[in-house]
């Protein structure tokens, strides 16, 4: 289960984020006649042949697998719109374009289960991957600019982007807080030895929680260099891979 290793700062798996995205509504075109379906989350239907209706994504996928409907991709997934979004993402270095919160998961579900319903599917997938990469790079550069703050505001992030950066940002902000409050650092001997090692450029510090505790005692310039190093390493490990 997500977050078992650290109950305070959890991260969801890609499958868990995708599971949450399946509650989003999507438009389908049924090819059958069926009475309304009543669920805890709401009532959907009636279903009439060639009459478009909206259902949760999980229901659309279930009907699609049985050959009972076609799924209409959302308007934001058109080649024209994605090209425009990509251009604006590249032009506006300090801002993120508005996209659905689960745009990565929705597109992945459509690529997996309804690729025959997506016009120019390969072009659409390439554009979404490019948008995702540009946005993650902007997240990196945005976080590199903050220091010693009690809050970080990056509007219009998607679920995937929030999930990737949340554990690291939480730990980094906690470290900044402790760095500004030296009396909250309990292990003075370890901090002192860390300063000596840093001054002599001897062994490099651990990048985990223990490393954070040691790094909090460093001078500002050394702390910032350590922060950027760990930050870059974290994103190198967490960056989603192209399919």
Tab-separated table of C-alpha atoms in Angstrom, residues 76-86:
chain	number	residue	atom	x	y	z
A	76	UNK	CA	-8.740	18.715	-25.464
A	77	UNK	CA	-7.194	15.592	-27.055
A	78	UNK	CA	-7.430	16.943	-30.607
A	79	UNK	CA	-4.157	17.425	-32.486
A	80	UNK	CA	-4.905	21.129	-32.954
A	81	UNK	CA	-5.526	21.770	-29.263
A	82	UNK	CA	-2.542	19.717	-28.071
A	83	UNK	CA	-0.239	21.486	-30.534
A	84	UNK	CA	-1.436	24.833	-29.217
A	85	UNK	CA	-0.966	23.732	-25.592
A	86	UNK	CA	2.557	22.461	-26.312
